[in-house]
Amino acid sequence: MYALVLEGGGAKGAYHIGAYKALQELNIEIGAVVGASIGAINGAMIAQGDFEAAYDLWYHIKSSEVFDIDEDILRKFKKFDMKLEDILLLLNKTRKTIANKGIDTSKIKALVDKHVDEEKLRSSQMDFGLATYVLNQARPLEVFLGEIPKGQVKEYILASANFPLFKREKIEDKVVIDGGVFDNLPIGMVLEKGYRDVIAIRTFGIGIVRKVDEKDANIIYISPIENLGPTFHFDAASARKNINLGYYDTLRAFRGLKGRYYYVESMGESFFETYFLKLKKETIYKMGEILGFHQNMPYERLLFEKIIPELCRILNIPEEADYEDVAILFFEEMAKTLKLKRFKVYQHEEFIGSIAQKYGKQTEKFENKWDQLFKNEKLLTKRKREALLRQIGFMLFRESDLFQKYITEEEKKAF
């Protein structure tokens, strides 16, 4: 049984919802859910059994449902994805225009009041916890449901989500603010509780993430590879994209899907090792030339000892990556250029076949016009890196048996 930990992150919290949807479909048993900030709000709805309501809330979210402040201030506010040290500075700059020394949170309170049911939460089989910070006592406050006085659950959730720019909240004599001030991803809470299997959903939101001792613990991190957008940009289109990202990233983690940007079923390293071995000698020497290798060595040695390690270094492919990871990275660049549908789990043959079918006569997008761009260069700009991916991807892709299978005889003659 897993404990689920949800990182704070404001509007990025839609990613939690997609991730949990995938966990449900995968029949992953969750025994506890804890979170900070938006993670506490989402976590409460999940723990009380109202996931569908949480999904619907995020799917149709609007900024006007969250904030009740001047639109000009809100537009400026949305642009910031600040570090904690910047927050107090921004607060000083905006204090003259924000009433009561903080942004009004009445709409956030209304959302929590509408969607959190303390009775359902306390009767749930799933444990619930949250992290907040007591400002006037300079100490963290990490509590599970059993430690929260009856009738105060919503107050504690609002405390966890009380971003430092918001109007101050109090619980009895405690002035409380966002849990991200101390730990935005409170894994330590569940480890101390005795859980050893943990699923941590990252958003990379504003806040501190404390290191934990992972010894004797099985922690699975679900992380986006791209920015989930501004913390305060509550918008349905952005939320729906982040729901999709959370869903498919979770499938990737648990089903061993390949790819960084796309989601592809694995064919196994041996398949792609054979694929590389089948590359034409001329293709390998051409790739070597592009990368600045002019050594007189057998082409297979050039491929495995020079070209593949250099590509892994340039493209930040981890050392533990296999030949399948390397090949699919290049195929993905082709797919992105051709605008292949992203949010879908592809069988390997389907992925390459879909690329080939969209490829058609668009060879001009993959012409070999980058040769001089990469010779002897160790540091690549983003533009050069993308061009390199396209060129090498094109060279690898053309020799795929599946590519030859899906293009027409007329298109084959063009090569």
XYZ file of N, CA and C in Angstrom, residues 38 144 176 196 260:
15
model
N -1.735 23.567 -2.475
C -2.785 22.978 -3.318
C -2.793 21.462 -3.175
N -1.392 14.871 10.747
C -2.345 13.960 10.130
C -3.735 14.241 10.698
N -0.536 31.343 10.555
C -0.090 30.229 9.709
C -0.007 30.635 8.244
N 6.628 2.926 3.714
C 7.897 2.724 3.018
C 7.741 2.759 1.509
N 10.585 10.757 -23.944
C 10.548 11.905 -23.037
C 9.276 12.713 -23.255
